[in-house]
mmCIF file of C-alpha atoms in Angstrom:
data_model
loop_
_atom_site.group_PDB
_atom_site.id
_atom_site.type_symbol
_atom_site.label_atom_id
_atom_site.label_comp_id
_atom_site.label_asym_id
_atom_site.label_seq_id
_atom_site.Cartn_x
_atom_site.Cartn_y
_atom_site.Cartn_z
ATOM 1 C CA MET V 153 28.433 7.195 2.061
ATOM 2 C CA ARG V 154 31.277 5.145 0.648
ATOM 3 C CA ILE V 155 33.850 7.705 1.786
ATOM 4 C CA ARG V 156 32.304 8.246 5.119
ATOM 5 C CA LEU V 157 32.274 4.430 5.840
ATOM 6 C CA THR V 158 35.958 4.107 4.548
ATOM 7 C CA VAL V 159 37.091 6.886 7.051
ATOM 8 C CA LEU V 160 35.126 5.380 9.874
ATOM 9 C CA CYS V 161 36.756 1.949 9.212
ATOM 10 C CA THR V 162 40.227 3.390 8.805
ATOM 11 C CA THR V 163 39.746 5.438 11.907
ATOM 12 C CA LEU V 164 38.827 2.319 13.822
ATOM 13 C CA ALA V 165 41.727 0.368 12.497
ATOM 14 C CA ALA V 166 44.110 3.234 13.515
ATOM 15 C CA LEU V 167 42.747 3.155 17.005
ATOM 16 C CA VAL V 168 43.174 -0.501 17.348
ATOM 17 C CA SER V 169 46.734 -0.299 16.035
ATOM 18 C CA VAL V 170 47.583 2.497 18.568
ATOM 19 C CA LEU V 171 45.864 0.354 21.345
ATOM 20 C CA LEU V 172 48.035 -2.709 20.219
ATOM 21 C CA LEU V 173 51.271 -0.615 20.041
ATOM 22 C CA TRP V 174 50.657 0.739 23.457
ATOM 23 C CA LEU V 175 49.986 -2.832 24.847
ATOM 24 C CA GLY V 176 53.066 -4.119 23.115
ATOM 25 C CA TRP V 177 55.070 -1.306 24.731
ATOM 26 C CA LEU V 178 53.811 -2.151 28.113
ATOM 27 C CA LEU V 179 54.207 -5.827 27.727
ATOM 28 C CA VAL V 180 57.843 -5.686 26.413
ATOM 29 C CA GLY V 181 58.870 -3.331 29.299
ATOM 30 C CA GLY V 182 57.025 -5.676 31.653
ATOM 31 C CA VAL V 183 58.756 -8.771 30.419
ATOM 32 C CA VAL V 184 62.243 -7.463 30.525
ATOM 33 C CA SER V 185 61.790 -5.963 33.886
ATOM 34 C CA ALA V 186 60.487 -9.380 35.141
ATOM 35 C CA VAL V 187 64.043 -10.788 34.548
ATOM 36 C CA PRO V 188 65.215 -12.364 37.980
ATOM 37 C CA THR V 189 67.034 -9.708 39.980
ATOM 38 C CA LEU V 190 70.461 -10.241 41.496
ATOM 39 C CA PRO V 191 71.466 -9.492 45.029
ATOM 40 C CA PRO V 192 71.994 -5.749 45.860
ATOM 41 C CA GLY V 193 75.435 -4.469 45.007
ATOM 42 C CA THR V 194 76.006 -7.061 42.252
ATOM 43 C CA THR V 195 77.746 -5.723 39.137
ATOM 44 C CA VAL V 196 77.622 -7.229 35.683
ATOM 45 C CA ARG V 197 80.534 -6.735 33.120
ATOM 46 C CA VAL V 198 79.281 -5.469 29.939
ATOM 47 C CA GLY V 199 82.214 -5.341 27.608
ATOM 48 C CA ASP V 200 85.029 -3.933 29.710
ATOM 49 C CA GLN V 201 82.733 -1.921 31.932
ATOM 50 C CA PRO V 202 81.268 -3.040 35.250
ATOM 51 C CA VAL V 203 77.593 -2.018 35.448
ATOM 52 C CA ALA V 204 75.268 -2.389 38.271
ATOM 53 C CA ALA V 205 72.666 -5.101 37.915
ATOM 54 C CA GLU V 206 69.752 -2.570 38.657
ATOM 55 C CA ALA V 207 70.944 -0.202 36.016
ATOM 56 C CA LEU V 208 71.310 -2.905 33.460
ATOM 57 C CA GLY V 209 67.604 -4.066 33.975
ATOM 58 C CA ARG V 210 66.329 -0.440 33.401
ATOM 59 C CA ALA V 211 68.504 -0.020 30.304
ATOM 60 C CA LEU V 212 67.337 -3.322 28.924
ATOM 61 C CA SER V 213 63.680 -2.338 29.460
ATOM 62 C CA ASP V 214 64.157 1.173 27.984
ATOM 63 C CA ALA V 215 65.983 -0.283 24.926
ATOM 64 C CA ALA V 216 63.237 -2.870 24.387
ATOM 65 C CA ARG V 217 60.511 -0.338 24.540
ATOM 66 C CA ALA V 218 62.304 2.015 22.168
ATOM 67 C CA GLU V 219 62.689 -0.763 19.670
ATOM 68 C CA VAL V 220 58.926 -1.515 19.914
ATOM 69 C CA LEU V 221 58.227 2.160 19.313
ATOM 70 C CA ARG V 222 60.538 2.359 16.288
ATOM 71 C CA ALA V 223 59.027 -0.772 14.770
ATOM 72 C CA GLY V 224 55.517 0.505 15.545
ATOM 73 C CA LEU V 225 56.038 3.954 14.024
ATOM 74 C CA VAL V 226 57.124 2.191 10.788
ATOM 75 C CA ALA V 227 54.315 -0.362 10.751
ATOM 76 C CA PHE V 228 51.518 1.996 11.998
ATOM 77 C CA PRO V 229 51.215 4.127 8.753
ATOM 78 C CA LEU V 230 51.492 0.853 6.651
ATOM 79 C CA VAL V 231 48.661 -0.641 8.615
ATOM 80 C CA VAL V 232 46.423 2.401 8.386
ATOM 81 C CA ALA V 233 47.090 2.723 4.557
ATOM 82 C CA ALA V 234 46.247 -0.963 4.118
ATOM 83 C CA ALA V 235 43.071 -0.582 6.274
ATOM 84 C CA ALA V 236 42.007 2.471 4.207
ATOM 85 C CA VAL V 237 42.449 0.663 0.855
ATOM 86 C CA LEU V 238 40.791 -2.559 2.034
ATOM 87 C CA SER V 239 37.854 -0.568 3.594
ATOM 88 C CA TYR V 240 37.294 1.330 0.556
ATOM 89 C CA LEU V 241 37.216 -1.840 -1.613
ATOM 90 C CA ALA V 242 35.057 -3.738 0.941
ATOM 91 C CA VAL V 243 32.624 -0.822 1.453
ATOM 92 C CA GLY V 244 32.327 -0.438 -2.397
ATOM 93 C CA HIS V 245 31.378 -4.134 -2.702
ATOM 94 C CA VAL V 246 28.864 -4.006 -0.028
ATOM 95 C CA LEU V 247 27.266 -0.897 -1.286
ATOM 96 C CA ARG V 248 27.089 -2.140 -4.943
ATOM 97 C CA PRO V 249 23.463 -3.295 -4.426
ATOM 98 C CA LEU V 250 22.551 0.158 -3.053
ATOM 99 C CA ARG V 251 23.828 1.729 -6.316
ATOM 100 C CA GLN V 252 21.644 -0.670 -8.160
ATOM 101 C CA VAL V 253 18.731 0.554 -6.031
ATOM 102 C CA THR V 254 19.565 4.136 -6.694
ATOM 103 C CA GLY V 255 20.111 3.549 -10.430
ATOM 104 C CA THR V 256 16.789 1.901 -10.744
ATOM 105 C CA ALA V 257 14.959 4.618 -8.872
ATOM 106 C CA ARG V 258 16.475 7.258 -11.103
ATOM 107 C CA ARG V 259 15.398 5.420 -14.197
ATOM 108 C CA LEU V 260 11.790 4.860 -12.969
ATOM 109 C CA SER V 261 8.885 6.945 -14.267
ATOM 110 C CA ALA V 262 5.147 6.245 -14.790
ATOM 111 C CA GLU V 263 5.903 4.590 -18.040
ATOM 112 C CA SER V 264 8.604 2.199 -16.729
ATOM 113 C CA LEU V 265 7.316 0.909 -13.473
ATOM 114 C CA ASP V 266 7.738 -2.635 -14.650
ATOM 115 C CA GLU V 267 11.577 -2.609 -14.123
ATOM 116 C CA ARG V 268 12.756 -4.348 -10.980
ATOM 117 C CA ILE V 269 16.042 -4.737 -9.104
ATOM 118 C CA ALA V 270 15.727 -8.385 -8.620
ATOM 119 C CA LEU V 271 18.725 -8.552 -6.412
ATOM 120 C CA ARG V 272 20.076 -12.108 -5.807
ATOM 121 C CA GLY V 273 22.511 -13.134 -3.110
ATOM 122 C CA SER V 274 22.492 -13.819 0.583
ATOM 123 C CA HIS V 275 19.640 -12.461 2.595
ATOM 124 C CA GLY V 276 21.127 -9.519 4.294
ATOM 125 C CA GLU V 277 19.991 -5.980 5.051
ATOM 126 C CA VAL V 278 20.680 -4.651 1.617
ATOM 127 C CA THR V 279 18.894 -7.685 -0.108
ATOM 128 C CA GLU V 280 15.770 -7.046 2.143
ATOM 129 C CA LEU V 281 15.852 -3.390 1.113
ATOM 130 C CA ALA V 282 15.881 -4.363 -2.554
ATOM 131 C CA GLU V 283 13.028 -6.794 -2.080
ATOM 132 C CA SER V 284 10.952 -4.216 -0.237
ATOM 133 C CA PHE V 285 11.789 -1.729 -3.048
ATOM 134 C CA ASP V 286 10.596 -4.348 -5.625
ATOM 135 C CA ALA V 287 7.418 -4.962 -3.611
ATOM 136 C CA MET V 288 6.757 -1.245 -3.550
ATOM 137 C CA LEU V 289 7.207 -1.040 -7.206
ATOM 138 C CA ASP V 290 4.671 -3.927 -7.686
ATOM 139 C CA ARG V 291 2.065 -1.925 -5.666
ATOM 140 C CA LEU V 292 2.785 1.248 -7.452
ATOM 141 C CA HIS V 293 2.590 -0.375 -10.918
ATOM 142 C CA ALA V 294 -0.773 -1.973 -10.029
ATOM 143 C CA ALA V 295 -2.065 1.355 -8.673
ATOM 144 C CA PHE V 296 -1.021 3.230 -11.815
ATOM 145 C CA GLU V 297 -2.541 0.537 -13.989
ATOM 146 C CA MET V 298 -5.751 0.702 -12.035
ATOM 147 C CA GLN V 299 -5.648 4.442 -12.348
ATOM 148 C CA ARG V 300 -5.287 4.423 -16.075
ATOM 149 C CA ARG V 301 -8.099 1.935 -16.486
ATOM 150 C CA PHE V 302 -10.297 3.967 -14.186
ATOM 151 C CA VAL V 303 -9.564 7.131 -16.104
ATOM 152 C CA ALA V 304 -10.253 5.550 -19.388
ATOM 153 C CA ASN V 305 -13.476 4.047 -18.191
ATOM 154 C CA ALA V 306 -14.682 7.289 -16.598
ATOM 155 C CA SER V 307 -13.888 9.193 -19.726
ATOM 156 C CA HIS V 308 -15.790 6.722 -21.785
ATOM 157 C CA GLU V 309 -18.698 6.776 -19.415
ATOM 158 C CA LEU V 310 -18.870 10.564 -19.441
ATOM 159 C CA ARG V 311 -18.513 10.694 -23.159
ATOM 160 C CA THR V 312 -21.780 8.703 -23.677
ATOM 161 C CA PRO V 313 -24.205 11.257 -21.983
ATOM 162 C CA LEU V 314 -22.264 14.217 -23.498
ATOM 163 C CA ALA V 315 -22.454 12.664 -26.970
ATOM 164 C CA VAL V 316 -26.287 12.001 -26.500
ATOM 165 C CA MET V 317 -26.805 15.653 -25.495
ATOM 166 C CA ARG V 318 -24.653 17.023 -28.408
ATOM 167 C CA THR V 319 -26.357 14.735 -30.978
ATOM 168 C CA GLU V 320 -29.969 15.615 -29.842
ATOM 169 C CA VAL V 321 -29.201 19.370 -29.842
ATOM 170 C CA ASP V 322 -27.435 19.373 -33.293
ATOM 171 C CA VAL V 323 -30.329 17.182 -34.767
ATOM 172 C CA THR V 324 -33.000 19.663 -33.296
ATOM 173 C CA LEU V 325 -31.165 22.795 -34.285
ATOM 174 C CA ALA V 326 -30.562 21.291 -37.906
ATOM 175 C CA ASP V 327 -34.428 20.959 -38.321
ATOM 176 C CA PRO V 328 -35.982 24.272 -39.209
ATOM 177 C CA ALA V 329 -39.326 22.908 -38.933
ATOM 178 C CA ALA V 330 -38.911 21.630 -35.293
ATOM 179 C CA ASP V 331 -41.986 22.293 -33.229
ATOM 180 C CA VAL V 332 -42.639 22.683 -29.578
ATOM 181 C CA ALA V 333 -43.191 18.830 -29.186
ATOM 182 C CA GLU V 334 -39.865 18.046 -30.816
ATOM 183 C CA LEU V 335 -38.201 20.580 -28.580
ATOM 184 C CA ARG V 336 -39.790 19.095 -25.594
ATOM 185 C CA ARG V 337 -38.690 15.622 -26.592
ATOM 186 C CA MET V 338 -35.193 16.936 -27.062
ATOM 187 C CA ALA V 339 -35.125 18.578 -23.755
ATOM 188 C CA GLU V 340 -36.343 15.311 -21.989
ATOM 189 C CA VAL V 341 -33.524 13.388 -23.606
ATOM 190 C CA VAL V 342 -31.012 15.993 -22.522
ATOM 191 C CA ARG V 343 -32.333 16.046 -19.100
ATOM 192 C CA GLY V 344 -32.002 12.203 -18.908
ATOM 193 C CA ALA V 345 -28.361 12.448 -20.160
ATOM 194 C CA THR V 346 -27.581 15.161 -17.516
ATOM 195 C CA TYR V 347 -29.046 12.973 -14.811
ATOM 196 C CA ARG V 348 -26.892 10.062 -15.832
ATOM 197 C CA ALA V 349 -23.830 12.359 -15.979
ATOM 198 C CA ASP V 350 -24.565 13.804 -12.563
ATOM 199 C CA ALA V 351 -24.998 10.311 -11.109
ATOM 200 C CA LEU V 352 -21.724 9.339 -12.603
ATOM 201 C CA VAL V 353 -19.951 12.383 -11.063
ATOM 202 C CA GLN V 354 -21.526 11.738 -7.736
ATOM 203 C CA GLY V 355 -20.477 8.228 -7.871
ATOM 204 C CA LEU V 356 -16.932 9.204 -8.759
ATOM 205 C CA LEU V 357 -16.766 11.854 -5.904
ATOM 206 C CA LEU V 358 -18.089 9.282 -3.413
ATOM 207 C CA LEU V 359 -15.517 6.768 -4.483
ATOM 208 C CA ALA V 360 -12.672 9.259 -4.303
ATOM 209 C CA ARG V 361 -13.915 10.272 -0.817
ATOM 210 C CA THR V 362 -13.999 6.762 0.347
ATOM 211 C CA ASP V 363 -10.572 5.944 -0.976
ATOM 212 C CA ALA V 364 -9.182 8.916 0.986
ATOM 213 C CA GLY V 365 -10.410 7.301 4.175
ATOM 214 C CA VAL V 366 -13.398 7.636 6.574
ATOM 215 C CA ALA V 367 -13.272 11.299 7.949
ATOM 216 C CA GLY V 368 -14.406 12.208 11.258
ATOM 217 C CA PRO V 369 -14.858 10.229 14.470
ATOM 218 C CA PRO V 370 -16.669 6.916 14.067
ATOM 219 C CA LYS V 371 -20.257 6.585 15.335
ATOM 220 C CA GLU V 372 -22.354 3.607 16.209
ATOM 221 C CA VAL V 373 -24.643 2.561 13.426
ATOM 222 C CA ASP V 374 -27.148 -0.300 13.346
ATOM 223 C CA LEU V 375 -27.332 -1.721 9.891
ATOM 224 C CA ALA V 376 -31.015 -2.916 10.593
ATOM 225 C CA GLU V 377 -32.062 0.729 10.748
ATOM 226 C CA LEU V 378 -30.537 1.472 7.367
ATOM 227 C CA VAL V 379 -32.498 -1.289 5.468
ATOM 228 C CA ARG V 380 -35.969 0.148 5.388
ATOM 229 C CA PRO V 381 -35.017 3.570 4.177
ATOM 230 C CA ALA V 382 -33.049 1.853 1.428
ATOM 231 C CA LEU V 383 -35.992 -0.333 0.366
ATOM 232 C CA ALA V 384 -38.270 2.686 0.412
ATOM 233 C CA ALA V 385 -36.267 4.561 -2.030
ATOM 234 C CA VAL V 386 -36.576 1.630 -4.584
ATOM 235 C CA ARG V 387 -40.154 0.721 -3.678
ATOM 236 C CA ALA V 388 -41.672 2.130 -6.844
ATOM 237 C CA GLU V 389 -39.192 0.305 -9.180
ATOM 238 C CA ALA V 390 -39.597 -2.944 -7.282
ATOM 239 C CA ASP V 391 -43.300 -2.748 -7.516
ATOM 240 C CA GLU V 392 -43.125 -2.037 -11.302
ATOM 241 C CA ARG V 393 -40.989 -5.160 -11.648
ATOM 242 C CA ARG V 394 -43.366 -7.059 -9.491
ATOM 243 C CA LEU V 395 -40.592 -8.223 -7.178
ATOM 244 C CA ARG V 396 -41.346 -10.282 -3.961
ATOM 245 C CA VAL V 397 -39.420 -8.518 -1.175
ATOM 246 C CA ARG V 398 -38.552 -10.442 1.977
ATOM 247 C CA VAL V 399 -36.835 -8.617 5.039
ATOM 248 C CA GLN V 400 -35.302 -10.279 8.028
ATOM 249 C CA THR V 401 -33.604 -7.575 10.138
ATOM 250 C CA GLY V 402 -32.050 -8.282 13.352
ATOM 251 C CA SER V 403 -29.955 -5.778 15.302
ATOM 252 C CA ALA V 404 -26.435 -5.561 13.734
ATOM 253 C CA PRO V 405 -24.545 -2.744 15.368
ATOM 254 C CA THR V 406 -21.223 -1.517 14.054
ATOM 255 C CA THR V 407 -19.176 1.655 13.955
ATOM 256 C CA GLY V 408 -18.233 4.029 11.147
ATOM 257 C CA ASP V 409 -19.441 6.878 8.913
ATOM 258 C CA PRO V 410 -23.168 6.832 8.956
ATOM 259 C CA ALA V 411 -23.474 8.391 5.439
ATOM 260 C CA LEU V 412 -21.169 5.892 3.843
ATOM 261 C CA LEU V 413 -22.614 2.924 5.505
ATOM 262 C CA GLU V 414 -26.083 4.090 4.481
ATOM 263 C CA ARG V 415 -24.707 4.211 0.865
ATOM 264 C CA VAL V 416 -23.493 0.606 1.169
ATOM 265 C CA VAL V 417 -27.004 -0.576 2.043
ATOM 266 C CA GLY V 418 -28.510 1.697 -0.658
ATOM 267 C CA ASN V 419 -26.190 0.517 -3.337
ATOM 268 C CA LEU V 420 -26.800 -3.120 -2.692
ATOM 269 C CA VAL V 421 -30.505 -2.805 -2.550
ATOM 270 C CA GLU V 422 -30.475 -0.642 -5.791
ATOM 271 C CA ASN V 423 -28.397 -3.275 -7.655
ATOM 272 C CA ALA V 424 -30.596 -6.114 -6.409
ATOM 273 C CA VAL V 425 -33.679 -4.276 -7.743
ATOM 274 C CA ARG V 426 -32.297 -2.916 -11.053
ATOM 275 C CA HIS V 427 -30.441 -6.080 -12.068
ATOM 276 C CA ASN V 428 -33.365 -8.285 -11.174
ATOM 277 C CA VAL V 429 -35.932 -10.099 -13.523
ATOM 278 C CA GLU V 430 -39.552 -9.394 -13.936
ATOM 279 C CA GLY V 431 -41.526 -11.098 -11.179
ATOM 280 C CA GLY V 432 -38.208 -12.129 -9.299
ATOM 281 C CA TRP V 433 -37.449 -11.937 -5.631
ATOM 282 C CA LEU V 434 -35.317 -9.907 -3.276
ATOM 283 C CA GLU V 435 -34.209 -10.826 0.300
ATOM 284 C CA VAL V 436 -32.430 -8.463 2.728
ATOM 285 C CA GLY V 437 -31.250 -9.522 6.163
ATOM 286 C CA THR V 438 -29.099 -8.219 9.034
ATOM 287 C CA GLU V 439 -27.745 -10.187 12.037
ATOM 288 C CA VAL V 440 -24.649 -10.486 14.394
ATOM 289 C CA GLY V 441 -22.427 -13.386 13.506
ATOM 290 C CA ALA V 442 -20.953 -15.907 15.824
ATOM 291 C CA ASP V 443 -17.727 -13.868 15.834
ATOM 292 C CA GLY V 444 -19.623 -10.747 16.951
ATOM 293 C CA TRP V 445 -19.369 -8.981 13.658
ATOM 294 C CA ALA V 446 -22.544 -7.229 12.087
ATOM 295 C CA ARG V 447 -23.731 -8.968 8.954
ATOM 296 C CA LEU V 448 -25.623 -7.541 6.052
ATOM 297 C CA ARG V 449 -26.802 -9.973 3.331
ATOM 298 C CA VAL V 450 -28.640 -8.963 0.102
ATOM 299 C CA SER V 451 -29.806 -11.695 -2.152
ATOM 300 C CA SER V 452 -31.803 -11.500 -5.311
ATOM 301 C CA SER V 453 -32.846 -13.230 -8.494
ATOM 302 C CA GLY V 454 -31.434 -12.125 -11.845
ATOM 303 C CA ALA V 455 -29.429 -13.061 -14.734
ATOM 304 C CA PRO V 456 -26.917 -16.072 -14.397
ATOM 305 C CA VAL V 457 -23.530 -14.916 -13.215
ATOM 306 C CA THR V 458 -20.465 -17.276 -13.201
ATOM 307 C CA SER V 459 -18.206 -17.652 -10.289
ATOM 308 C CA ALA V 460 -15.322 -16.386 -12.301
ATOM 309 C CA ARG V 461 -17.172 -13.177 -13.150
ATOM 310 C CA VAL V 462 -18.266 -12.338 -9.564
ATOM 311 C CA GLU V 463 -14.981 -10.631 -8.768
ATOM 312 C CA GLU V 464 -15.143 -8.519 -11.803
ATOM 313 C CA LEU V 465 -18.510 -6.923 -10.835
ATOM 314 C CA PHE V 466 -16.459 -5.168 -7.922
ATOM 315 C CA GLU V 467 -14.358 -3.242 -10.439
ATOM 316 C CA PRO V 468 -15.494 0.237 -11.439
ATOM 317 C CA PHE V 469 -17.921 0.488 -14.446
ATOM 318 C CA ARG V 470 -18.753 -3.241 -14.564
ATOM 319 C CA ARG V 471 -22.398 -4.015 -14.723
ATOM 320 C CA GLY V 472 -24.285 -7.259 -14.193
ATOM 321 C CA THR V 473 -26.283 -6.677 -17.344
ATOM 322 C CA SER V 474 -25.556 -5.295 -20.749
ATOM 323 C CA ARG V 475 -25.364 -1.442 -21.312
ATOM 324 C CA ALA V 476 -28.497 -1.538 -23.274
ATOM 325 C CA SER V 477 -30.600 -3.130 -20.591
ATOM 326 C CA GLY V 478 -28.707 -1.997 -17.497
ATOM 327 C CA THR V 479 -28.999 1.451 -15.667
ATOM 328 C CA GLY V 480 -26.668 3.120 -13.419
ATOM 329 C CA SER V 481 -22.980 4.069 -13.665
ATOM 330 C CA GLY V 482 -21.380 0.816 -12.957
ATOM 331 C CA LEU V 483 -19.849 2.012 -9.683
ATOM 332 C CA GLY V 484 -22.307 0.532 -7.167
ATOM 333 C CA LEU V 485 -20.358 -2.514 -6.016
ATOM 334 C CA SER V 486 -16.930 -0.699 -6.391
ATOM 335 C CA ILE V 487 -18.218 1.983 -3.952
ATOM 336 C CA VAL V 488 -19.465 -0.812 -1.607
ATOM 337 C CA ARG V 489 -16.123 -2.503 -1.599
ATOM 338 C CA ALA V 490 -14.137 0.760 -1.096
ATOM 339 C CA VAL V 491 -16.500 1.848 1.939
ATOM 340 C CA VAL V 492 -16.294 -1.602 3.498
ATOM 341 C CA SER V 493 -12.452 -1.666 3.045
ATOM 342 C CA ALA V 494 -12.225 1.786 4.612
ATOM 343 C CA HIS V 495 -14.148 0.505 7.714
ATOM 344 C CA ARG V 496 -11.803 -2.616 7.819
ATOM 345 C CA GLY V 497 -14.613 -5.028 6.980
ATOM 346 C CA THR V 498 -15.314 -7.729 4.384
ATOM 347 C CA VAL V 499 -17.533 -8.049 1.379
ATOM 348 C CA VAL V 500 -18.096 -11.245 -0.288
ATOM 349 C CA ALA V 501 -20.328 -12.132 -3.361
ATOM 350 C CA ALA V 502 -21.537 -15.390 -4.591
ATOM 351 C CA PRO V 503 -23.765 -16.417 -7.534
ATOM 352 C CA VAL V 504 -27.305 -17.767 -6.767
ATOM 353 C CA GLU V 505 -28.219 -21.091 -8.326
ATOM 354 C CA GLY V 506 -30.579 -20.420 -11.314
ATOM 355 C CA GLY V 507 -29.425 -16.796 -11.595
ATOM 356 C CA GLY V 508 -28.783 -13.806 -9.352
ATOM 357 C CA LEU V 509 -26.310 -12.794 -6.791
ATOM 358 C CA THR V 510 -25.808 -12.746 -2.931
ATOM 359 C CA VAL V 511 -23.620 -10.064 -1.356
ATOM 360 C CA THR V 512 -22.582 -10.425 2.263
ATOM 361 C CA VAL V 513 -20.989 -7.557 4.127
ATOM 362 C CA GLY V 514 -19.193 -8.041 7.450
ATOM 363 C CA LEU V 515 -18.324 -5.056 9.711
ATOM 364 C CA ARG V 516 -16.523 -4.984 13.020
ATOM 365 C CA PRO V 517 -18.585 -4.702 16.299
ATOM 366 C CA PRO V 518 -18.618 -1.409 18.018
ATOM 367 C CA PRO V 519 -15.972 -0.885 20.779
ATOM 368 C CA SER V 520 -17.012 0.615 24.169
ATOM 369 C CA GLY V 521 -17.096 4.379 24.291
ATOM 370 C CA VAL V 522 -18.377 5.020 20.651
ATOM 371 C CA ALA V 523 -21.051 7.676 20.344
ATOM 372 C CA PRO V 524 -24.285 6.374 18.919
ATOM 373 C CA SER V 525 -25.368 7.831 15.492
#
């Protein structure tokens, strides 16, 4: 690029020099020709020779133009050479920040994404490019760190049910006196561990699908119609915990992937039941807000949650309760956030006074021409 820009600048300087030389040639000839003319037939003595005045004017004009051409032919290569040298140096100075960007890009890898260009100077196009490159590196670094944590957490979570299954099998096989009852007990433990591993894998697949975007054309979905199936799925567990359930559903139409939106409602209701307390309460409501957006609100009692910890609950593998007392894979709220973000909506959580959590989801109203689900 430096050579090309130097050639371009030099070519432009040469063209300007040629144009100036041509204009000088015309102007000198015109100025000499504009000398006041003498009456016809007048002669002028040049040395010892009489010369007609008309011939003298033409001779002076030709001589002046020839002198301009001689001087121009000497100055032209000097000007072009100087323009080439100055252009090469100036272009190199201007492109130096680009070499910094290129050098940084060549040194970068997944292990050195914390390096930045940090270009300082006037806010020109190159500075804006460097700042945009640094901003892109910030996003990549955050994405890589999140991926590392996610892979580490997923490996840890998957290791637990696998360790349980391996331990149960090894212990049972090491007991030569194991009877049918012992084998059945081992089988039940292994089955529970496989259910947990399957739920974790399903959650990871759903999270990956959501991160990849919402596939297919959007359909109109009423959040109110998704509440009762979600409650029916956890009715037995809610009755076992003696939870008081209150439902206030008004029409809340939106657009999106029906299966993913159904998973949003299901995850919120499941979390509200599983992380509740004995004899607690659960409230689910849907409505259309003043801004026209569909609203889903799920509130429940439970263990006290600080405001500082609310945001952490949306990270993968974060549970509202301890591992010993909690169930599930810890992906519920992270899936909710991913699905809502894919639908360009909002999700906000707030602690309930006395213990518990309130999660509010906002989704855009359906535009005209969207097919109903």
